[in-house]
Short mmCIF file of C-alpha atoms in Angstrom, two decimals:
data_model
loop_
_atom_site.label_atom_id
_atom_site.label_comp_id
_atom_site.label_asym_id
_atom_site.label_seq_id
_atom_site.Cartn_x
_atom_site.Cartn_y
_atom_site.Cartn_z
CA MET A 1 -18.47 11.81 -18.43
CA ALA A 2 -18.28 15.20 -16.89
CA THR A 3 -20.45 17.67 -17.73
CA ASN A 4 -20.71 21.43 -16.71
CA ARG A 5 -23.38 24.20 -15.66
CA THR A 6 -23.37 27.27 -17.71
CA TYR A 7 -23.58 30.38 -16.13
CA ASP A 8 -27.30 30.92 -17.12
CA GLU A 9 -28.16 27.69 -15.66
CA LEU A 10 -26.36 28.50 -12.07
CA GLU A 11 -28.64 29.15 -9.12
CA ILE A 12 -27.92 30.63 -5.72
CA GLY A 13 -27.75 28.11 -2.99
CA GLU A 14 -27.08 25.42 -5.78
CA SER A 15 -24.17 23.43 -4.66
CA ALA A 16 -22.20 20.00 -5.00
CA SER A 17 -20.14 17.82 -3.25
CA LEU A 18 -16.98 14.88 -4.07
CA THR A 19 -15.58 12.47 -1.57
CA ARG A 20 -12.04 12.03 -1.26
CA ILE A 21 -9.83 9.56 0.97
CA LEU A 22 -6.13 10.54 1.54
CA THR A 23 -3.95 7.57 0.22
CA PRO A 24 -0.15 7.47 0.43
CA ASN A 25 0.09 7.77 -3.42
CA ASP A 26 -1.84 11.32 -2.78
CA LEU A 27 1.38 12.60 -1.64
CA PHE A 28 4.05 11.20 -3.40
CA VAL A 29 2.34 12.76 -6.45
CA PHE A 30 1.71 15.85 -4.67
CA ALA A 31 5.31 16.06 -3.81
CA HIS A 32 6.82 15.62 -7.34
CA ALA A 33 3.96 17.63 -8.82
CA SER A 34 4.64 20.78 -6.24
CA GLY A 35 8.07 20.60 -5.45
CA ASN A 36 6.96 20.47 -1.53
CA ILE A 37 8.97 17.99 -0.17
CA ASN A 38 8.81 18.73 3.60
CA PRO A 39 9.23 15.82 5.06
CA VAL A 40 5.99 15.78 7.39
CA HIS A 41 4.10 15.25 4.58
CA ILE A 42 6.13 12.12 3.01
CA PRO A 43 4.74 8.43 4.29
CA ASP A 44 6.71 5.96 5.48
CA ILE A 45 9.74 7.87 6.87
CA ASP A 46 10.96 8.78 10.21
CA TRP A 47 11.04 12.78 9.80
CA ASN A 48 12.07 13.61 13.79
CA GLY A 49 14.71 11.17 13.96
CA ASP A 50 13.16 8.92 16.95
CA GLY A 51 13.33 5.85 15.04
CA GLN A 52 9.83 5.46 14.42
CA LYS A 53 7.99 6.00 11.01
CA ASP A 54 5.80 9.31 11.27
CA ASP A 55 2.05 9.75 10.31
CA PRO A 56 2.40 12.20 7.54
CA VAL A 57 0.27 14.86 7.17
CA ALA A 58 -1.32 16.06 3.85
CA PRO A 59 0.05 19.76 2.70
CA SER A 60 -2.67 22.18 3.09
CA MET A 61 -2.34 23.15 -0.60
CA TRP A 62 -3.37 19.51 -1.19
CA VAL A 63 -6.20 20.25 0.49
CA GLY A 64 -7.11 23.17 -1.18
CA ALA A 65 -6.53 21.54 -4.61
CA LEU A 66 -9.51 19.52 -3.79
CA ILE A 67 -11.73 22.44 -4.01
CA SER A 68 -10.31 22.92 -7.65
CA SER A 69 -11.82 19.31 -8.35
CA VAL A 70 -15.31 20.32 -7.55
CA LEU A 71 -15.29 23.34 -9.23
CA GLY A 72 -13.66 22.23 -12.38
CA ASN A 73 -15.48 18.50 -12.77
CA VAL A 74 -19.19 19.78 -11.16
CA LEU A 75 -19.84 22.87 -10.22
CA PRO A 76 -19.87 25.13 -12.62
CA GLY A 77 -17.42 22.29 -14.21
CA PRO A 78 -15.81 21.73 -17.39
CA GLY A 79 -14.86 25.38 -18.38
CA THR A 80 -14.70 27.10 -15.56
CA VAL A 81 -11.59 29.61 -14.98
CA TYR A 82 -10.20 31.05 -11.50
CA ARG A 83 -10.30 34.42 -10.45
CA SER A 84 -9.54 33.79 -7.07
CA GLN A 85 -9.76 31.81 -3.57
CA THR A 86 -9.39 32.42 0.11
CA PHE A 87 -8.69 29.41 2.42
CA ASN A 88 -8.80 29.14 6.34
CA PHE A 89 -7.23 26.03 7.48
CA ARG A 90 -8.73 24.67 10.37
CA ASP A 91 -7.35 21.20 10.85
CA ARG A 92 -4.93 18.43 9.45
CA VAL A 93 -5.71 15.53 7.09
CA HIS A 94 -4.17 12.28 7.87
CA LEU A 95 -3.72 8.86 5.75
CA GLY A 96 -7.17 7.46 5.30
CA ASP A 97 -9.14 10.67 6.47
CA LYS A 98 -12.04 10.83 4.39
CA LEU A 99 -13.39 13.99 3.26
CA SER A 100 -16.03 15.75 1.83
CA VAL A 101 -15.43 18.41 -0.57
CA THR A 102 -18.47 20.80 -1.01
CA ALA A 103 -18.75 24.28 -3.27
CA THR A 104 -22.16 26.28 -2.70
CA VAL A 105 -23.00 29.04 -5.34
CA VAL A 106 -23.83 32.29 -3.24
CA GLU A 107 -23.71 34.93 -5.81
CA LYS A 108 -23.57 35.68 -9.55
CA GLN A 109 -22.38 38.69 -11.00
CA ALA A 110 -21.83 40.58 -14.71
CA ASP A 111 -19.37 39.05 -16.97
CA ARG A 112 -20.06 35.31 -15.94
CA VAL A 113 -18.60 35.70 -12.43
CA VAL A 114 -19.65 33.39 -9.91
CA HIS A 115 -18.95 33.24 -6.22
CA LEU A 116 -19.03 30.01 -4.24
CA GLU A 117 -18.61 29.09 -0.51
CA THR A 118 -16.15 26.21 -0.30
CA ARG A 119 -15.77 23.67 2.48
CA VAL A 120 -13.71 20.49 3.02
CA ALA A 121 -14.66 18.56 5.87
CA ARG A 122 -13.97 14.85 7.19
CA SER A 123 -16.69 12.52 7.78
CA ASP A 124 -17.25 13.09 11.50
CA GLY A 125 -17.84 16.73 10.45
CA THR A 126 -14.78 18.41 11.50
CA VAL A 127 -14.14 21.22 9.22
CA ILE A 128 -10.69 21.00 7.51
CA ALA A 129 -10.86 24.13 5.37
CA ASP A 130 -13.23 26.75 4.48
CA GLY A 131 -13.48 29.67 2.02
CA ARG A 132 -14.48 31.80 -0.74
CA ALA A 133 -13.92 30.81 -4.56
CA ILE A 134 -14.37 33.78 -7.37
CA VAL A 135 -14.96 32.11 -10.67
CA VAL A 136 -15.66 33.07 -14.23
CA ALA A 137 -18.39 30.05 -15.29
CA PRO A 138 -18.53 28.42 -18.86
CA GLU A 139 -20.85 30.06 -21.47
CA THR A 140 -21.85 26.96 -23.25
CA ARG A 141 -22.09 23.04 -22.64
CA ILE A 142 -18.57 21.12 -22.16
CA THR A 143 -18.68 17.47 -21.62
CA PHE A 144 -15.25 15.71 -21.26
CA ASP A 145 -14.42 12.04 -20.88
CA PRO A 146 -11.84 11.58 -18.14
CA ALA A 147 -10.65 8.05 -20.07
CA GLU A 148 -8.70 10.38 -22.12
CA LEU A 149 -6.49 11.66 -19.42
CA PRO A 150 -3.19 9.47 -19.00
CA GLY A 151 -2.85 7.37 -16.07
CA ILE A 152 0.31 7.92 -13.43
CA LEU A 153 2.29 5.15 -12.18
CA VAL A 154 3.89 5.69 -8.86
CA GLU A 155 6.90 3.84 -8.76
CA ARG A 156 6.74 2.40 -4.85
CA HIS A 157 7.83 -0.70 -3.57
CA GLN A 158 5.20 -1.04 -0.73
CA HIS A 159 4.88 -4.71 -0.42
CA PHE A 160 8.00 -5.53 0.28
CA ASP A 161 8.63 -2.41 2.34
CA ARG A 162 5.43 -4.16 4.46
CA LEU A 163 6.74 -7.72 4.58
CA THR A 164 10.31 -6.44 5.61
CA GLU A 165 8.58 -4.75 8.81
CA LEU A 166 6.63 -7.80 9.47
CA ALA A 167 9.64 -9.90 9.39
CA ALA A 168 11.40 -7.77 11.76
CA THR A 169 8.92 -8.45 14.54
CA VAL A 170 10.29 -12.24 15.12
CA PRO A 171 13.72 -13.11 16.22
CA PRO A 172 16.55 -12.79 13.69
CA LEU A 173 17.01 -16.15 11.19
CA PRO A 174 20.39 -17.46 11.74
CA VAL A 175 21.50 -17.77 8.14
CA ALA A 176 24.88 -19.44 6.77
CA VAL A 177 25.92 -17.04 3.76
CA VAL A 178 28.35 -19.31 1.53
CA ALA A 179 31.58 -17.22 -0.11
CA PRO A 180 30.45 -13.54 0.76
CA ASP A 181 33.55 -12.25 -0.61
CA ASP A 182 32.18 -9.53 -2.90
CA PRO A 183 30.49 -6.23 -2.12
CA ASN A 184 27.05 -7.19 -2.90
CA ALA A 185 27.18 -10.35 -1.18
CA LEU A 186 28.71 -8.88 2.09
CA GLY A 187 27.00 -5.65 1.74
CA GLY A 188 23.60 -7.52 1.51
CA ALA A 189 24.14 -9.99 4.61
CA LEU A 190 25.55 -7.17 7.04
CA LEU A 191 22.53 -4.47 5.95
CA ALA A 192 20.09 -7.59 7.03
CA ALA A 193 21.82 -8.18 10.37
CA ARG A 194 21.98 -4.32 10.88
CA GLU A 195 18.11 -4.41 10.07
CA GLY A 196 17.55 -7.19 12.52
CA LEU A 197 16.42 -9.77 10.03
CA ILE A 198 19.46 -12.21 10.10
CA THR A 199 22.13 -13.37 12.16
CA PRO A 200 24.73 -14.18 9.28
CA ILE A 201 27.49 -17.10 9.73
CA LEU A 202 30.05 -15.93 6.71
CA VAL A 203 31.20 -19.31 5.34
CA GLY A 204 34.30 -18.74 2.91
CA ASN A 205 37.73 -17.82 2.24
CA ALA A 206 38.34 -15.72 5.48
CA THR A 207 41.35 -13.56 3.71
CA ALA A 208 38.94 -12.48 1.30
CA ILE A 209 36.10 -11.75 2.98
CA ALA A 210 38.32 -9.47 5.29
CA ALA A 211 39.46 -8.05 2.10
CA THR A 212 36.21 -7.27 1.13
CA ALA A 213 34.97 -5.76 4.04
CA LYS A 214 37.97 -3.35 4.16
CA GLU A 215 36.63 -2.63 0.76
CA ILE A 216 33.18 -1.42 1.86
CA GLY A 217 34.16 -0.10 5.12
CA ALA A 218 32.91 -2.62 7.32
CA ASP A 219 33.31 -3.59 10.59
CA LEU A 220 33.32 -7.47 10.97
CA THR A 221 33.70 -7.71 14.73
CA GLY A 222 30.97 -9.78 16.67
CA PHE A 223 30.41 -11.66 13.09
CA GLU A 224 31.63 -15.43 13.03
CA ILE A 225 33.28 -16.46 9.82
CA VAL A 226 34.00 -20.24 8.87
CA ASP A 227 37.16 -20.13 6.78
CA GLU A 228 36.61 -22.52 3.80
CA PRO A 229 39.30 -21.93 1.15
CA THR A 230 37.12 -22.53 -1.69
CA GLU A 231 33.79 -22.31 -3.21
CA ASP A 232 32.88 -26.04 -2.88
CA LYS A 233 34.02 -26.60 0.48
CA ALA A 234 32.30 -23.08 1.73
CA ALA A 235 29.02 -24.62 -0.06
CA ALA A 236 29.38 -28.06 1.99
CA ARG A 237 30.19 -26.30 4.94
CA GLY A 238 27.23 -24.04 4.83
CA VAL A 239 24.83 -27.26 4.32
CA ALA A 240 26.64 -28.70 6.93
CA LEU A 241 25.57 -25.87 9.39
CA ILE A 242 21.88 -26.82 8.71
CA HIS A 243 22.21 -30.00 9.80
CA GLU A 244 23.96 -29.15 13.12
CA GLY A 245 20.94 -26.80 13.71
CA ARG A 246 23.26 -23.69 13.92
CA ALA A 247 21.80 -22.17 10.78
CA ARG A 248 18.00 -22.39 9.46
CA ALA A 249 18.82 -20.90 6.17
CA LEU A 250 21.41 -20.65 3.21
CA MET A 251 22.44 -17.43 1.37
CA LYS A 252 24.14 -17.94 -1.81
CA GLY A 253 27.08 -15.38 -2.06
CA HIS A 254 29.62 -14.85 -4.62
CA LEU A 255 29.82 -18.47 -6.14
CA HIS A 256 28.23 -20.63 -8.96
CA THR A 257 24.67 -21.53 -8.28
CA ASP A 258 25.65 -25.14 -9.57
CA THR A 259 28.28 -25.49 -6.83
CA LEU A 260 25.68 -24.77 -4.19
CA LEU A 261 22.99 -26.59 -5.47
CA ARG A 262 25.38 -29.78 -5.77
CA HIS A 263 25.30 -29.78 -2.26
CA ILE A 264 21.93 -29.01 -1.43
CA VAL A 265 20.65 -32.13 -3.76
CA LYS A 266 23.34 -34.54 -3.12
CA ARG A 267 21.76 -37.58 -1.24
CA ASP A 268 23.97 -37.72 1.49
CA GLY A 269 24.20 -35.05 3.71
CA GLY A 270 21.97 -32.64 1.16
CA LEU A 271 18.70 -30.76 2.14
CA ARG A 272 16.22 -32.86 -0.12
CA THR A 273 12.83 -33.16 0.89
CA GLY A 274 11.37 -35.39 -1.82
CA LYS A 275 10.15 -32.60 -3.50
CA ARG A 276 12.13 -31.13 -6.57
CA LEU A 277 13.68 -27.47 -5.85
CA SER A 278 12.57 -24.72 -8.07
CA HIS A 279 12.86 -20.97 -7.79
CA CYS A 280 10.36 -18.23 -7.01
CA PHE A 281 10.55 -14.68 -7.69
CA VAL A 282 8.54 -12.82 -5.71
CA MET A 283 7.65 -9.31 -7.89
CA ASP A 284 6.82 -5.81 -5.96
CA ILE A 285 5.43 -4.07 -9.14
CA PRO A 286 4.35 -0.72 -8.64
CA GLY A 287 0.37 -0.26 -9.31
CA ARG A 288 -0.39 -4.10 -8.15
CA PRO A 289 -2.41 -4.49 -5.07
CA SER A 290 -0.15 -7.55 -4.00
CA PRO A 291 3.28 -9.10 -4.83
CA VAL A 292 3.39 -11.31 -7.93
CA ILE A 293 5.31 -14.69 -7.66
CA ILE A 294 6.96 -15.77 -11.03
CA SER A 295 8.03 -19.41 -11.18
CA ASP A 296 10.44 -21.05 -12.53
CA ALA A 297 12.73 -19.05 -13.77
CA ALA A 298 16.34 -20.03 -12.36
CA ILE A 299 16.57 -24.05 -12.10
CA ASN A 300 14.30 -25.97 -14.13
CA ILE A 301 15.04 -25.37 -17.73
CA ALA A 302 12.69 -27.56 -19.38
CA PRO A 303 10.42 -29.00 -16.64
CA ASP A 304 7.88 -32.03 -17.54
CA LEU A 305 4.29 -31.85 -15.81
CA ALA A 306 5.86 -34.19 -12.81
CA ALA A 307 8.38 -31.03 -12.29
CA LYS A 308 5.71 -28.64 -12.93
CA VAL A 309 3.53 -30.21 -10.37
CA ASP A 310 6.40 -29.51 -7.93
CA ILE A 311 6.92 -26.10 -9.31
CA VAL A 312 3.36 -24.90 -8.86
CA GLN A 313 3.04 -26.42 -5.30
CA ASN A 314 6.36 -24.70 -3.92
CA ALA A 315 4.93 -21.43 -5.56
CA ILE A 316 1.64 -22.12 -3.44
CA ASP A 317 3.57 -22.17 -0.41
CA MET A 318 5.68 -19.25 -1.15
CA GLY A 319 2.21 -17.35 -1.92
CA ARG A 320 0.59 -18.75 1.67
CA ALA A 321 3.98 -17.86 3.72
CA LEU A 322 3.61 -14.26 2.25
CA GLY A 323 0.06 -14.36 4.30
CA ILE A 324 -1.94 -15.14 0.82
CA THR A 325 -4.67 -17.54 1.93
CA GLU A 326 -5.38 -19.02 -1.12
CA PRO A 327 -3.29 -18.19 -4.03
CA LYS A 328 -4.51 -17.68 -7.47
CA VAL A 329 -1.98 -19.62 -9.79
CA GLY A 330 -2.41 -18.86 -13.69
CA ILE A 331 -0.48 -21.34 -15.64
CA LEU A 332 1.06 -19.11 -18.69
CA SER A 333 1.12 -20.40 -22.51
CA ALA A 334 0.76 -18.33 -25.45
CA ILE A 335 -3.16 -18.64 -25.53
CA GLU A 336 -5.96 -19.54 -23.10
CA THR A 337 -7.29 -22.73 -24.85
CA VAL A 338 -6.09 -26.34 -25.19
CA ASN A 339 -4.10 -27.00 -28.60
CA PRO A 340 -2.33 -30.56 -28.75
CA ALA A 341 0.31 -29.00 -30.68
CA MET A 342 1.23 -26.86 -27.74
CA GLN A 343 2.33 -28.96 -24.60
CA SER A 344 2.36 -25.74 -22.56
CA THR A 345 -1.52 -25.76 -23.15
CA ILE A 346 -1.85 -29.68 -22.24
CA ASP A 347 0.13 -29.40 -19.20
CA ALA A 348 -1.81 -26.31 -17.75
CA ALA A 349 -4.89 -28.05 -18.48
CA VAL A 350 -3.73 -31.41 -16.52
CA LEU A 351 -2.19 -28.85 -13.69
CA SER A 352 -5.54 -27.50 -13.29
CA LYS A 353 -7.66 -30.62 -13.05
CA MET A 354 -5.14 -31.96 -10.60
CA ALA A 355 -5.53 -28.98 -8.04
CA GLU A 356 -9.30 -29.51 -8.66
CA ARG A 357 -8.82 -33.40 -7.36
CA GLY A 358 -6.41 -32.35 -4.52
CA GLN A 359 -3.31 -33.68 -5.98
CA ILE A 360 -2.20 -29.98 -5.79
CA ARG A 361 -3.22 -27.98 -2.65
CA GLY A 362 -3.79 -24.76 -1.16
CA GLY A 363 -4.25 -22.50 -4.00
CA ILE A 364 -6.47 -22.10 -7.18
CA VAL A 365 -5.12 -23.11 -9.79
CA ASP A 366 -6.30 -22.18 -13.84
CA GLY A 367 -4.73 -22.64 -17.28
CA PRO A 368 -3.95 -22.11 -19.74
CA LEU A 369 -3.96 -18.38 -19.95
CA ALA A 370 -2.14 -15.92 -21.85
CA MET A 371 0.00 -12.83 -19.60
CA ASP A 372 -2.74 -10.58 -20.50
CA ASN A 373 -5.72 -12.27 -19.34
CA ALA A 374 -3.93 -13.87 -16.12
CA ILE A 375 -3.42 -10.43 -14.73
CA ASP A 376 -5.75 -8.12 -16.34
CA VAL A 377 -9.58 -8.39 -15.56
CA GLN A 378 -10.70 -6.80 -18.47
CA ALA A 379 -8.58 -8.47 -21.05
CA ALA A 380 -10.08 -11.77 -19.39
CA LYS A 381 -13.63 -10.57 -19.69
CA THR A 382 -12.98 -8.97 -23.57
CA LYS A 383 -11.74 -13.01 -24.27
CA GLY A 384 -15.15 -14.31 -22.56
CA ILE A 385 -12.76 -16.08 -19.96
CA THR A 386 -14.80 -17.02 -16.49
CA SER A 387 -12.70 -18.11 -13.84
CA LEU A 388 -11.69 -17.10 -10.42
CA VAL A 389 -7.75 -16.77 -11.60
CA ALA A 390 -8.05 -14.79 -14.89
CA GLY A 391 -7.43 -11.65 -14.33
CA ARG A 392 -6.38 -12.00 -10.63
CA ALA A 393 -3.54 -14.23 -10.61
CA ASP A 394 -0.67 -13.93 -7.53
CA VAL A 395 1.07 -16.42 -9.18
CA LEU A 396 2.34 -16.92 -12.97
CA ILE A 397 3.77 -20.43 -13.83
CA ALA A 398 6.28 -20.44 -16.98
CA PRO A 399 6.16 -22.86 -19.37
CA ASN A 400 9.96 -23.21 -19.01
CA LEU A 401 12.81 -21.34 -17.63
CA GLU A 402 13.47 -18.83 -20.89
CA ALA A 403 9.90 -17.65 -20.44
CA GLY A 404 9.98 -16.92 -16.55
CA ASN A 405 13.61 -15.59 -16.82
CA MET A 406 12.10 -12.85 -19.39
CA LEU A 407 9.21 -12.23 -17.82
CA ALA A 408 11.07 -11.67 -14.41
CA LYS A 409 13.43 -9.27 -16.06
CA GLU A 410 11.04 -7.52 -18.42
CA LEU A 411 9.03 -6.63 -15.12
CA THR A 412 12.29 -5.52 -13.27
CA PHE A 413 13.91 -3.32 -16.07
CA ILE A 414 10.34 -2.47 -18.19
CA ALA A 415 7.69 -2.21 -15.14
CA HIS A 416 9.99 -0.91 -12.36
CA ALA A 417 9.32 -4.11 -10.31
CA GLU A 418 11.57 -4.92 -7.30
CA ALA A 419 12.27 -8.50 -7.16
CA ALA A 420 13.69 -11.00 -4.35
CA GLY A 421 14.44 -14.72 -4.84
CA LEU A 422 13.89 -18.29 -3.05
CA VAL A 423 14.35 -21.66 -3.79
CA ILE A 424 11.77 -23.79 -2.50
CA GLY A 425 11.35 -27.43 -2.09
CA ALA A 426 14.45 -27.79 0.46
CA SER A 427 14.51 -28.68 4.31
CA VAL A 428 15.27 -24.61 4.77
CA PRO A 429 14.76 -21.62 2.37
CA VAL A 430 17.34 -20.88 0.26
CA MET A 431 18.54 -17.40 -0.67
CA LEU A 432 19.67 -17.84 -4.55
CA THR A 433 20.33 -14.28 -5.35
CA SER A 434 22.33 -13.27 -8.71
CA ARG A 435 25.76 -11.94 -8.34
CA ALA A 436 24.77 -8.80 -9.62
CA ASP A 437 21.69 -8.51 -7.21
CA ASP A 438 22.23 -5.25 -5.03
CA GLU A 439 22.02 -5.00 -1.20
CA ARG A 440 18.43 -4.23 -1.21
CA ALA A 441 17.51 -7.24 -3.37
CA ARG A 442 19.34 -9.71 -1.30
CA LEU A 443 17.68 -7.82 1.98
CA ALA A 444 14.38 -8.51 0.58
CA SER A 445 15.22 -12.09 -0.35
CA CYS A 446 16.07 -12.50 3.55
CA THR A 447 12.72 -11.01 4.31
CA LEU A 448 10.83 -14.00 2.11
CA ALA A 449 13.30 -16.78 3.73
CA ILE A 450 12.22 -15.21 7.43
CA LEU A 451 8.79 -15.32 6.09
CA TYR A 452 9.10 -18.80 4.74
CA ASP A 453 10.70 -20.52 7.38
CA HIS A 454 8.00 -19.41 9.96
CA TRP A 455 5.52 -20.81 7.62
CA LEU A 456 7.52 -24.27 7.19
CA ARG A 457 7.98 -24.40 11.14
CA ASN A 458 4.31 -23.25 12.45
CA GLY A 459 2.29 -24.30 9.49
CA ALA A 460 0.93 -20.68 9.24
CA PRO A 461 2.20 -17.37 7.88
CA LEU A 462 3.28 -14.30 10.34
CA ALA A 463 0.39 -12.78 9.30
CA PRO A 464 -2.48 -12.54 6.77
CA PHE A 465 -0.98 -10.56 3.72
CA ASP A 466 -3.80 -7.76 4.25
CA ALA A 467 -3.73 -7.51 8.07
CA PRO A 468 -2.58 -4.57 9.91
CA LEU A 469 0.90 -4.59 10.94
CA PRO A 470 1.50 -5.37 14.68
CA ARG A 471 2.04 -1.58 16.31
CA THR A 472 4.98 -0.90 18.29
CA ASP A 473 4.69 2.64 17.72
CA ALA A 474 5.10 5.35 20.61
CA GLU A 475 1.97 7.81 21.03
CA PRO A 476 1.35 9.80 17.68
CA LYS A 477 3.64 12.60 17.02
CA ALA A 478 2.44 16.41 17.50
CA GLU A 479 1.70 17.76 14.15
CA ALA A 480 4.25 19.93 12.67
CA ALA A 481 3.35 23.45 11.18
CA GLN A 482 3.48 24.05 6.99
#
């Protein structure tokens, strides 16, 4: 609760402070609220054109706005009205800087007018800004509950951006792209090649591929094209390229999923490993601290318990490839207790016990869990659920394909998540993108394939998920003027 100090209560020399750390979301919100889109204040962009992402500096008026947080929240607090404010800006604020914001009463005048010295300093004592505020202090006690303030969702897909940067630190992955004869399929593969993520081998009808390239204005010079007249032959040839060692991953282009999977799972010449294939959607959901993996939403229609064992293990492996050390897996149902009339709750309980006994490895598995208490800590507490997974799930295992597919699409179209998909369980990663997926989704799927390929071959992720990325930037750029 925020409670004020009335004019009569204020004393000369009285002081109050708040602390604040500058985050990327602060800069995005301020840019939208103020209309100031000066690129030197926007994270994750190259504003000077040298090919490196530049370190943004906070707008000076964002720093100034911190003063109002002290005046409006603490001293004098709720009910305070500005008369004037002066600023001297002495230094710049960078991402991660911890700031101390202080206001000190220096003068009281008639009509409830109060003068306060204001100061913003970095944690090392460096003064960022100082000045004087003149306000009209409140006359009566006012108390305000901050919980009444609506929250703000910043639609920002930072997890895929970070993972793509990480994937770009290793050599490009050789990928057989099967039937890339529509704009999204071909455009996505070429985009990933331009980003240095993959070396695509275009397998399909050469005439159709060339026509698509002309349609999107792409130059195919330097790209290998393996001419196969039909989708079926293209799928077979793509799998053969894996066995020949010329490719280490498959990307589905403009063909039906069944056509490609038929050649992946065939006993002779396929890519089987003894595990059931399953599909993992990796969802970058705005506001979530890490990606969320959903399985299975694309291959196994009504999996039995044996199939779910492989689905869970595959999803754990995907999480570990992303750098999540011990993925927390929530087995979803409509309720969080075992009900013999609901098979999904029985399966969930068995899967949890199998993980405890080491039959499923590498993650923490719990269920049954309803969706709310799988991802929301408060919902889990409200229902009295004590669990290492409840409220913190990295992986959500749906009871069947219909539920998984609806969940993934709801997150995409209602929660504004960005989704990428990968088939796990074959000897190589398979990018099973939808024919309707755009280039961005295909690029993200290439990122997943690179990370999973590295994990398959090395038994370890490229980097822990929360570790800093390897830095290749040049020296920090000189700060730009406001």
